[in-house]
Amino acid sequence: MRSGAKEVLPLPVDGDKVLACYEAFLPGFRQAAPKPIRGGRKGTKPGNIFLAAATPGIVAVGADLHATLLPMQPQSPNIVIEQRVEDFYNGLEVNYFGLLKIRLNGKKIDFNWQAKMLFCYLAYHSTKALSRDHLARVFWPEKQESQPESARRSLNVELNHIRKAIRQQTGMERELIVFDKNCYRLQLEGPILSDVATFKGLCQKIQLLQRDGQPVPDELFQQAIKTYSSNFLDDCPEDALNWVEVERQHLGALFEQMADLYSAQLCDKGEYYRATSVCHEILTRDQRMEAIHRRLMFCYGKLGMCNKVGQQYRLLCQIMEREFQSKPSAETTRLYQQIKKECE
């Protein structure tokens, strides 16, 4: 209650009012069955337990305990959070940023690596019909060149693995991958939900607003940066699949463009402290973005943090040497020298 709940419910709190508050502020909340509390403080007694996920610092409250705070028990079997099936998307969900995650009707699907990349490719290009030869060239290019029949057999093996895994892990008997007119495609009843589609949609909104000369709300930039949680398909090694590398570079460049625009917008408004925070968050996605390092140096200079400017420049030099065996661009070096001179 120290976290501010007293502004919602006056103390002491009646148990019925607590329950009513939870039902009002937490849609789908349900009251757990009464269970005895073990290991509580002296004077506590069994009561109906409510999960308190909305307010930091509150673990649980008892309906008949007048909001007594209970000690944290991470391994206690008494506190149970149930995930309702109806909350899941009834269709295919794919998260491409970071490690690939695939869910079908709310159930996570696991494949071997090759089958996972093949299913990922089919989902990513779900609007297209993909021929056998095309898929064989993408995943077994050398084999397709010298032994096309062997490449086709490899394709069939992975497709069978995908179908079997879906049946075993979801119980779905309907074929998700169909073969029609010598092409493969996913047969879905609804659209695919994906983080890449969300990210591209946000970037498109930002670009349209800029093209029309309209201000871009900070929230749009923030959503785009949050959605791009990591690089495209981090669990696919570099140069393992050409199409992954091409898309990874394309999305990375798009993210860098959005990051540069947002940090520039904050600087234009004189919000330098906030801009530094955003730049640091962006660099957790990809520390090789020289434009963001340059923006950080600029912000530190405006804030009079001359030592931070030097630290950031030296860090960038180390990253450039390690990743590209090169030095920062002339533009970055000029900015550093200019700020350094102003700080003297």
mmCIF file of C-alpha atoms in Angstrom:
data_model
loop_
_atom_site.group_PDB
_atom_site.id
_atom_site.type_symbol
_atom_site.label_atom_id
_atom_site.label_comp_id
_atom_site.label_asym_id
_atom_site.label_seq_id
_atom_site.Cartn_x
_atom_site.Cartn_y
_atom_site.Cartn_z
ATOM 1 C CA MET A 1 0.000 0.000 0.000
ATOM 2 C CA ARG A 2 3.045 2.244 0.403
ATOM 3 C CA SER A 3 3.266 2.380 -3.414
ATOM 4 C CA GLY A 4 0.246 4.628 -3.706
ATOM 5 C CA ALA A 5 -2.794 2.374 -3.393
ATOM 6 C CA LYS A 6 -3.984 4.486 -0.470
ATOM 7 C CA GLU A 7 -4.906 7.134 -3.046
ATOM 8 C CA VAL A 8 -7.431 4.653 -4.463
ATOM 9 C CA LEU A 9 -8.632 3.012 -1.255
ATOM 10 C CA PRO A 10 -8.639 4.773 2.126
ATOM 11 C CA LEU A 11 -7.014 2.903 4.993
ATOM 12 C CA PRO A 12 -7.942 0.667 6.740
ATOM 13 C CA VAL A 13 -9.162 -1.280 3.737
ATOM 14 C CA ASP A 14 -12.252 -3.441 3.750
ATOM 15 C CA GLY A 15 -11.785 -6.783 1.985
ATOM 16 C CA ASP A 16 -14.825 -6.358 -0.256
ATOM 17 C CA LYS A 17 -13.537 -2.979 -1.413
ATOM 18 C CA VAL A 18 -10.167 -4.500 -2.289
ATOM 19 C CA LEU A 19 -11.872 -7.161 -4.392
ATOM 20 C CA ALA A 20 -14.022 -4.549 -6.129
ATOM 21 C CA CYS A 21 -10.946 -2.453 -6.866
ATOM 22 C CA TYR A 22 -9.119 -5.392 -8.429
ATOM 23 C CA GLU A 23 -12.114 -6.305 -10.555
ATOM 24 C CA ALA A 24 -12.351 -2.705 -11.768
ATOM 25 C CA PHE A 25 -8.682 -2.148 -12.570
ATOM 26 C CA LEU A 26 -7.593 -5.628 -13.708
ATOM 27 C CA PRO A 27 -9.812 -6.966 -16.523
ATOM 28 C CA GLY A 28 -10.095 -10.735 -16.342
ATOM 29 C CA PHE A 29 -9.041 -10.798 -12.685
ATOM 30 C CA ARG A 30 -10.389 -13.694 -10.686
ATOM 31 C CA GLN A 31 -10.244 -14.467 -6.995
ATOM 32 C CA ALA A 32 -8.080 -17.474 -6.151
ATOM 33 C CA ALA A 33 -9.392 -20.210 -3.907
ATOM 34 C CA PRO A 34 -8.711 -19.662 -0.186
ATOM 35 C CA LYS A 35 -5.485 -21.322 0.932
ATOM 36 C CA PRO A 36 -3.494 -21.216 4.165
ATOM 37 C CA ILE A 37 -0.492 -18.888 4.202
ATOM 38 C CA ARG A 38 2.757 -20.421 5.327
ATOM 39 C CA GLY A 39 5.706 -18.560 6.670
ATOM 40 C CA GLY A 40 3.765 -15.360 7.271
ATOM 41 C CA ARG A 41 4.658 -12.756 9.854
ATOM 42 C CA LYS A 42 3.506 -13.180 13.376
ATOM 43 C CA GLY A 43 -0.136 -12.331 13.655
ATOM 44 C CA THR A 44 -1.103 -13.094 10.087
ATOM 45 C CA LYS A 45 -3.799 -15.646 9.365
ATOM 46 C CA PRO A 46 -5.259 -17.511 6.374
ATOM 47 C CA GLY A 47 -7.264 -15.428 3.942
ATOM 48 C CA ASN A 48 -8.343 -15.104 0.347
ATOM 49 C CA ILE A 49 -5.304 -14.243 -1.747
ATOM 50 C CA PHE A 50 -5.396 -11.627 -4.502
ATOM 51 C CA LEU A 51 -2.602 -11.268 -7.034
ATOM 52 C CA ALA A 52 -1.289 -7.708 -7.030
ATOM 53 C CA ALA A 53 0.415 -7.241 -10.374
ATOM 54 C CA ALA A 54 -0.593 -3.628 -10.872
ATOM 55 C CA THR A 55 1.280 -1.910 -8.040
ATOM 56 C CA PRO A 56 5.046 -2.442 -7.550
ATOM 57 C CA GLY A 57 6.004 -3.533 -4.057
ATOM 58 C CA ILE A 58 2.766 -5.380 -3.241
ATOM 59 C CA VAL A 59 2.970 -9.168 -3.344
ATOM 60 C CA ALA A 60 -0.469 -10.151 -2.079
ATOM 61 C CA VAL A 61 -3.260 -8.887 0.171
ATOM 62 C CA GLY A 62 -5.775 -10.830 2.208
ATOM 63 C CA ALA A 63 -9.451 -9.986 1.975
ATOM 64 C CA ASP A 64 -9.916 -10.396 5.706
ATOM 65 C CA LEU A 65 -6.498 -9.079 6.768
ATOM 66 C CA HIS A 66 -7.126 -5.379 6.175
ATOM 67 C CA ALA A 67 -4.402 -5.170 3.519
ATOM 68 C CA THR A 68 -1.663 -6.892 5.515
ATOM 69 C CA LEU A 69 1.534 -7.111 3.428
ATOM 70 C CA LEU A 70 2.909 -10.630 3.188
ATOM 71 C CA PRO A 71 6.606 -11.510 2.910
ATOM 72 C CA MET A 72 7.815 -12.377 -0.591
ATOM 73 C CA GLN A 73 7.872 -16.119 -1.243
ATOM 74 C CA PRO A 74 9.095 -16.684 -4.838
ATOM 75 C CA GLN A 75 8.656 -20.450 -4.622
ATOM 76 C CA SER A 76 5.377 -20.472 -2.750
ATOM 77 C CA PRO A 77 2.789 -22.778 -4.349
ATOM 78 C CA ASN A 78 -0.014 -20.588 -2.999
ATOM 79 C CA ILE A 79 0.394 -17.766 -5.517
ATOM 80 C CA VAL A 80 -0.679 -18.971 -8.957
ATOM 81 C CA ILE A 81 -1.058 -16.969 -12.154
ATOM 82 C CA GLU A 82 -3.194 -18.709 -14.740
ATOM 83 C CA GLN A 83 -2.841 -17.847 -18.429
ATOM 84 C CA ARG A 84 -6.175 -18.077 -20.183
ATOM 85 C CA VAL A 85 -6.252 -19.686 -23.611
ATOM 86 C CA GLU A 86 -8.836 -17.198 -24.860
ATOM 87 C CA ASP A 87 -6.291 -14.388 -24.412
ATOM 88 C CA PHE A 88 -4.122 -15.848 -27.174
ATOM 89 C CA TYR A 89 -4.348 -14.937 -30.834
ATOM 90 C CA ASN A 90 -6.269 -17.598 -32.712
ATOM 91 C CA GLY A 91 -3.821 -17.912 -35.576
ATOM 92 C CA LEU A 92 -0.116 -17.768 -36.373
ATOM 93 C CA GLU A 93 2.207 -15.443 -34.452
ATOM 94 C CA VAL A 94 5.866 -15.073 -35.396
ATOM 95 C CA ASN A 95 8.495 -12.987 -33.612
ATOM 96 C CA TYR A 96 11.490 -12.484 -35.888
ATOM 97 C CA PHE A 97 13.492 -9.984 -33.836
ATOM 98 C CA GLY A 98 15.954 -11.747 -31.542
ATOM 99 C CA LEU A 99 15.429 -15.493 -31.266
ATOM 100 C CA LEU A 100 12.720 -16.813 -33.568
ATOM 101 C CA LYS A 101 9.476 -17.607 -31.712
ATOM 102 C CA ILE A 102 6.517 -19.299 -33.380
ATOM 103 C CA ARG A 103 3.065 -19.712 -31.831
ATOM 104 C CA LEU A 104 0.031 -21.321 -33.400
ATOM 105 C CA ASN A 105 -3.296 -20.713 -31.658
ATOM 106 C CA GLY A 106 -1.346 -19.705 -28.543
ATOM 107 C CA LYS A 107 0.869 -22.797 -28.478
ATOM 108 C CA LYS A 108 4.609 -22.525 -28.949
ATOM 109 C CA ILE A 109 5.962 -24.641 -31.806
ATOM 110 C CA ASP A 110 9.521 -26.017 -31.792
ATOM 111 C CA PHE A 111 11.344 -27.396 -34.834
ATOM 112 C CA ASN A 112 14.901 -28.425 -35.587
ATOM 113 C CA TRP A 113 17.003 -25.528 -36.895
ATOM 114 C CA GLN A 114 16.658 -26.253 -40.615
ATOM 115 C CA ALA A 115 12.909 -26.847 -40.399
ATOM 116 C CA LYS A 116 12.506 -23.729 -38.263
ATOM 117 C CA MET A 117 14.261 -21.564 -40.859
ATOM 118 C CA LEU A 118 12.179 -23.116 -43.646
ATOM 119 C CA PHE A 119 8.894 -22.477 -41.828
ATOM 120 C CA CYS A 120 10.106 -18.972 -41.009
ATOM 121 C CA TYR A 121 10.753 -18.337 -44.710
ATOM 122 C CA LEU A 122 7.299 -19.602 -45.672
ATOM 123 C CA ALA A 123 5.686 -17.370 -43.035
ATOM 124 C CA TYR A 124 7.784 -14.320 -43.955
ATOM 125 C CA HIS A 125 6.755 -14.708 -47.610
ATOM 126 C CA SER A 126 3.227 -15.916 -46.886
ATOM 127 C CA THR A 127 1.732 -13.765 -49.644
ATOM 128 C CA LYS A 128 3.753 -15.632 -52.272
ATOM 129 C CA ALA A 129 3.544 -19.120 -53.749
ATOM 130 C CA LEU A 130 7.047 -20.628 -53.578
ATOM 131 C CA SER A 131 8.153 -23.340 -55.986
ATOM 132 C CA ARG A 132 10.145 -26.404 -55.005
ATOM 133 C CA ASP A 133 13.124 -25.248 -57.025
ATOM 134 C CA HIS A 134 13.033 -21.816 -55.415
ATOM 135 C CA LEU A 135 13.014 -23.230 -51.873
ATOM 136 C CA ALA A 136 15.777 -25.680 -52.768
ATOM 137 C CA ARG A 137 17.936 -22.832 -54.125
ATOM 138 C CA VAL A 138 17.406 -20.769 -50.975
ATOM 139 C CA PHE A 139 18.256 -23.515 -48.474
ATOM 140 C CA TRP A 140 20.467 -25.962 -50.401
ATOM 141 C CA PRO A 141 22.031 -23.846 -53.179
ATOM 142 C CA GLU A 142 25.081 -26.027 -53.803
ATOM 143 C CA LYS A 143 23.078 -29.240 -53.732
ATOM 144 C CA GLN A 144 20.437 -27.721 -56.023
ATOM 145 C CA GLU A 145 23.167 -26.810 -58.494
ATOM 146 C CA SER A 146 24.830 -30.219 -58.641
ATOM 147 C CA GLN A 147 22.192 -32.657 -57.353
ATOM 148 C CA PRO A 148 18.703 -31.135 -57.713
ATOM 149 C CA GLU A 149 16.913 -34.375 -56.818
ATOM 150 C CA SER A 150 18.884 -34.608 -53.583
ATOM 151 C CA ALA A 151 17.946 -31.001 -52.780
ATOM 152 C CA ARG A 152 14.278 -31.842 -53.316
ATOM 153 C CA ARG A 153 14.555 -34.830 -50.999
ATOM 154 C CA SER A 154 16.081 -32.590 -48.333
ATOM 155 C CA LEU A 155 13.175 -30.190 -48.788
ATOM 156 C CA ASN A 156 10.639 -33.004 -48.402
ATOM 157 C CA VAL A 157 12.349 -34.233 -45.221
ATOM 158 C CA GLU A 158 12.104 -30.801 -43.583
ATOM 159 C CA LEU A 159 8.511 -30.258 -44.729
ATOM 160 C CA ASN A 160 7.518 -33.606 -43.234
ATOM 161 C CA HIS A 161 9.254 -32.649 -39.988
ATOM 162 C CA ILE A 162 7.287 -29.379 -39.885
ATOM 163 C CA ARG A 163 3.950 -31.103 -40.501
ATOM 164 C CA LYS A 164 4.659 -33.764 -37.880
ATOM 165 C CA ALA A 165 5.775 -31.207 -35.281
ATOM 166 C CA ILE A 166 2.628 -29.115 -35.801
ATOM 167 C CA ARG A 167 0.353 -32.149 -35.422
ATOM 168 C CA GLN A 168 2.143 -33.406 -32.305
ATOM 169 C CA GLN A 169 2.470 -30.036 -30.567
ATOM 170 C CA THR A 170 -0.911 -28.499 -31.406
ATOM 171 C CA GLY A 171 -3.147 -31.466 -32.206
ATOM 172 C CA MET A 172 -4.190 -29.730 -35.416
ATOM 173 C CA GLU A 173 -4.959 -32.198 -38.202
ATOM 174 C CA ARG A 174 -5.605 -29.648 -40.942
ATOM 175 C CA GLU A 175 -2.627 -29.142 -43.265
ATOM 176 C CA LEU A 176 -0.992 -25.774 -42.675
ATOM 177 C CA ILE A 177 1.419 -26.110 -45.609
ATOM 178 C CA VAL A 178 -0.287 -26.885 -48.906
ATOM 179 C CA PHE A 179 1.192 -27.802 -52.289
ATOM 180 C CA ASP A 180 -0.714 -26.344 -55.220
ATOM 181 C CA LYS A 181 0.337 -25.807 -58.847
ATOM 182 C CA ASN A 182 3.872 -26.947 -58.081
ATOM 183 C CA CYS A 183 4.201 -24.333 -55.310
ATOM 184 C CA TYR A 184 4.107 -24.331 -51.508
ATOM 185 C CA ARG A 185 2.269 -21.819 -49.366
ATOM 186 C CA LEU A 186 0.771 -21.494 -45.900
ATOM 187 C CA GLN A 187 -2.980 -22.012 -45.698
ATOM 188 C CA LEU A 188 -4.149 -19.723 -42.901
ATOM 189 C CA GLU A 189 -7.585 -18.644 -41.740
ATOM 190 C CA GLY A 190 -6.399 -15.191 -40.662
ATOM 191 C CA PRO A 191 -3.454 -12.798 -40.992
ATOM 192 C CA ILE A 192 -0.071 -13.566 -39.454
ATOM 193 C CA LEU A 193 0.852 -11.411 -36.465
ATOM 194 C CA SER A 194 4.541 -10.515 -36.508
ATOM 195 C CA ASP A 195 6.837 -7.990 -34.865
ATOM 196 C CA VAL A 196 8.460 -7.189 -38.226
ATOM 197 C CA ALA A 197 5.088 -6.269 -39.759
ATOM 198 C CA THR A 198 4.350 -4.075 -36.731
ATOM 199 C CA PHE A 199 7.758 -2.389 -36.991
ATOM 200 C CA LYS A 200 7.400 -1.731 -40.715
ATOM 201 C CA GLY A 201 3.903 -0.332 -40.178
ATOM 202 C CA LEU A 202 5.160 2.116 -37.545
ATOM 203 C CA CYS A 203 8.049 3.208 -39.769
ATOM 204 C CA GLN A 204 5.640 3.783 -42.646
ATOM 205 C CA LYS A 205 3.440 6.010 -40.459
ATOM 206 C CA ILE A 206 6.486 8.035 -39.403
ATOM 207 C CA GLN A 207 7.675 8.445 -42.995
ATOM 208 C CA LEU A 208 4.218 9.507 -44.200
ATOM 209 C CA LEU A 209 3.950 12.155 -41.465
ATOM 210 C CA GLN A 210 7.387 13.492 -42.333
ATOM 211 C CA ARG A 211 6.606 13.532 -46.046
ATOM 212 C CA ASP A 212 3.477 15.603 -45.356
ATOM 213 C CA GLY A 213 5.406 17.980 -43.105
ATOM 214 C CA GLN A 214 3.481 16.867 -40.018
ATOM 215 C CA PRO A 215 5.046 16.489 -36.545
ATOM 216 C CA VAL A 216 5.777 12.909 -35.517
ATOM 217 C CA PRO A 217 4.544 12.055 -31.989
ATOM 218 C CA ASP A 218 7.267 10.749 -29.699
ATOM 219 C CA GLU A 219 5.057 7.739 -28.991
ATOM 220 C CA LEU A 220 5.402 6.500 -32.584
ATOM 221 C CA PHE A 221 9.193 6.590 -32.390
ATOM 222 C CA GLN A 222 9.124 4.922 -28.981
ATOM 223 C CA GLN A 223 6.887 2.106 -30.225
ATOM 224 C CA ALA A 224 9.151 1.509 -33.229
ATOM 225 C CA ILE A 225 12.283 1.378 -31.064
ATOM 226 C CA LYS A 226 10.603 -0.926 -28.556
ATOM 227 C CA THR A 227 9.358 -3.272 -31.291
ATOM 228 C CA TYR A 228 12.849 -3.632 -32.763
ATOM 229 C CA SER A 229 13.997 -5.559 -29.693
ATOM 230 C CA SER A 230 17.059 -7.106 -31.354
ATOM 231 C CA ASN A 231 18.490 -7.971 -34.757
ATOM 232 C CA PHE A 232 16.461 -9.971 -37.258
ATOM 233 C CA LEU A 233 16.729 -13.719 -36.493
ATOM 234 C CA ASP A 234 19.602 -13.637 -34.024
ATOM 235 C CA ASP A 235 19.603 -17.444 -33.915
ATOM 236 C CA CYS A 236 20.657 -17.585 -37.573
ATOM 237 C CA PRO A 237 24.475 -17.227 -37.841
ATOM 238 C CA GLU A 238 25.898 -14.625 -40.198
ATOM 239 C CA ASP A 239 26.250 -15.824 -43.794
ATOM 240 C CA ALA A 240 24.326 -19.044 -43.017
ATOM 241 C CA LEU A 241 21.384 -17.976 -45.169
ATOM 242 C CA ASN A 242 21.712 -15.164 -47.689
ATOM 243 C CA TRP A 243 18.076 -14.037 -47.452
ATOM 244 C CA VAL A 244 18.372 -13.612 -43.681
ATOM 245 C CA GLU A 245 21.483 -11.459 -44.031
ATOM 246 C CA VAL A 246 19.839 -9.252 -46.668
ATOM 247 C CA GLU A 247 16.722 -8.706 -44.557
ATOM 248 C CA ARG A 248 18.787 -8.192 -41.401
ATOM 249 C CA GLN A 249 20.739 -5.384 -43.053
ATOM 250 C CA HIS A 250 17.585 -3.810 -44.490
ATOM 251 C CA LEU A 251 15.731 -3.780 -41.159
ATOM 252 C CA GLY A 252 18.848 -2.642 -39.303
ATOM 253 C CA ALA A 253 19.235 0.315 -41.667
ATOM 254 C CA LEU A 254 15.551 1.191 -41.230
ATOM 255 C CA PHE A 255 15.908 1.050 -37.444
ATOM 256 C CA GLU A 256 19.010 3.256 -37.562
ATOM 257 C CA GLN A 257 17.091 5.779 -39.654
ATOM 258 C CA MET A 258 14.216 5.884 -37.133
ATOM 259 C CA ALA A 259 16.657 6.114 -34.217
ATOM 260 C CA ASP A 260 18.523 8.992 -35.842
ATOM 261 C CA LEU A 261 15.293 10.866 -36.582
ATOM 262 C CA TYR A 262 13.986 10.462 -33.035
ATOM 263 C CA SER A 263 17.213 11.496 -31.312
ATOM 264 C CA ALA A 264 17.468 14.495 -33.678
ATOM 265 C CA GLN A 265 13.881 15.490 -32.862
ATOM 266 C CA LEU A 266 14.645 15.444 -29.136
ATOM 267 C CA CYS A 267 17.789 17.506 -29.662
ATOM 268 C CA ASP A 268 15.884 20.048 -31.751
ATOM 269 C CA LYS A 269 13.536 20.504 -28.776
ATOM 270 C CA GLY A 270 16.494 20.923 -26.415
ATOM 271 C CA GLU A 271 15.688 17.704 -24.519
ATOM 272 C CA TYR A 272 19.326 16.630 -24.272
ATOM 273 C CA TYR A 273 19.053 14.504 -21.141
ATOM 274 C CA ARG A 274 16.184 12.578 -22.648
ATOM 275 C CA ALA A 275 18.041 12.267 -25.936
ATOM 276 C CA THR A 276 21.046 10.692 -24.196
ATOM 277 C CA SER A 277 18.766 8.144 -22.535
ATOM 278 C CA VAL A 278 17.166 7.260 -25.874
ATOM 279 C CA CYS A 279 20.572 6.973 -27.565
ATOM 280 C CA HIS A 280 21.817 4.559 -24.905
ATOM 281 C CA GLU A 281 18.687 2.439 -25.341
ATOM 282 C CA ILE A 282 19.199 2.403 -29.109
ATOM 283 C CA LEU A 283 22.823 1.302 -28.742
ATOM 284 C CA THR A 284 21.710 -1.729 -26.727
ATOM 285 C CA ARG A 285 20.135 -2.960 -29.989
ATOM 286 C CA ASP A 286 23.235 -2.314 -32.092
ATOM 287 C CA GLN A 287 26.317 -0.608 -30.677
ATOM 288 C CA ARG A 288 27.799 -0.108 -34.153
ATOM 289 C CA MET A 289 25.513 2.818 -35.054
ATOM 290 C CA GLU A 290 28.021 5.624 -35.504
ATOM 291 C CA ALA A 291 25.321 8.272 -36.019
ATOM 292 C CA ILE A 292 23.928 7.539 -32.546
ATOM 293 C CA HIS A 293 27.377 7.717 -30.936
ATOM 294 C CA ARG A 294 27.792 11.075 -32.671
ATOM 295 C CA ARG A 295 24.426 12.247 -31.343
ATOM 296 C CA LEU A 296 25.454 11.238 -27.824
ATOM 297 C CA MET A 297 28.670 13.251 -28.121
ATOM 298 C CA PHE A 298 26.650 16.261 -29.297
ATOM 299 C CA CYS A 299 24.220 15.962 -26.357
ATOM 300 C CA TYR A 300 27.024 15.592 -23.825
ATOM 301 C CA GLY A 301 28.643 18.700 -25.279
ATOM 302 C CA LYS A 302 25.419 20.696 -24.902
ATOM 303 C CA LEU A 303 25.112 19.482 -21.310
ATOM 304 C CA GLY A 304 28.695 20.487 -20.536
ATOM 305 C CA MET A 305 29.775 16.897 -19.877
ATOM 306 C CA CYS A 306 33.120 17.199 -21.650
ATOM 307 C CA ASN A 307 34.581 14.060 -20.053
ATOM 308 C CA LYS A 308 31.622 12.042 -21.367
ATOM 309 C CA VAL A 309 32.304 13.312 -24.893
ATOM 310 C CA GLY A 310 35.836 11.931 -24.783
ATOM 311 C CA GLN A 311 34.692 8.626 -23.296
ATOM 312 C CA GLN A 312 32.063 8.171 -25.990
ATOM 313 C CA TYR A 313 34.526 8.945 -28.773
ATOM 314 C CA ARG A 314 37.098 6.483 -27.440
ATOM 315 C CA LEU A 315 34.421 3.807 -27.067
ATOM 316 C CA LEU A 316 33.357 4.369 -30.674
ATOM 317 C CA CYS A 317 36.982 4.072 -31.832
ATOM 318 C CA GLN A 318 37.250 0.690 -30.091
ATOM 319 C CA ILE A 319 33.993 -0.557 -31.623
ATOM 320 C CA MET A 320 34.939 0.604 -35.128
ATOM 321 C CA GLU A 321 38.330 -1.087 -34.878
ATOM 322 C CA ARG A 322 36.880 -4.337 -33.543
ATOM 323 C CA GLU A 323 33.904 -4.581 -35.891
ATOM 324 C CA PHE A 324 35.159 -2.961 -39.092
ATOM 325 C CA GLN A 325 38.944 -2.576 -38.665
ATOM 326 C CA SER A 326 38.497 1.128 -39.374
ATOM 327 C CA LYS A 327 38.261 4.502 -37.663
ATOM 328 C CA PRO A 328 35.286 6.824 -37.097
ATOM 329 C CA SER A 329 34.213 8.922 -40.070
ATOM 330 C CA ALA A 330 35.627 12.371 -40.734
ATOM 331 C CA GLU A 331 32.275 13.887 -39.689
ATOM 332 C CA THR A 332 32.455 12.218 -36.270
ATOM 333 C CA THR A 333 36.094 13.198 -35.758
ATOM 334 C CA ARG A 334 35.367 16.837 -36.686
ATOM 335 C CA LEU A 335 32.504 16.970 -34.184
ATOM 336 C CA TYR A 336 34.704 15.521 -31.457
ATOM 337 C CA GLN A 337 37.482 18.025 -32.127
ATOM 338 C CA GLN A 338 34.979 20.899 -32.194
ATOM 339 C CA ILE A 339 33.388 19.955 -28.854
ATOM 340 C CA LYS A 340 36.797 19.316 -27.323
ATOM 341 C CA LYS A 341 37.922 22.802 -28.355
ATOM 342 C CA GLU A 342 34.766 24.393 -26.919
ATOM 343 C CA CYS A 343 35.350 22.613 -23.622
ATOM 344 C CA GLU A 344 38.883 23.987 -23.207
#
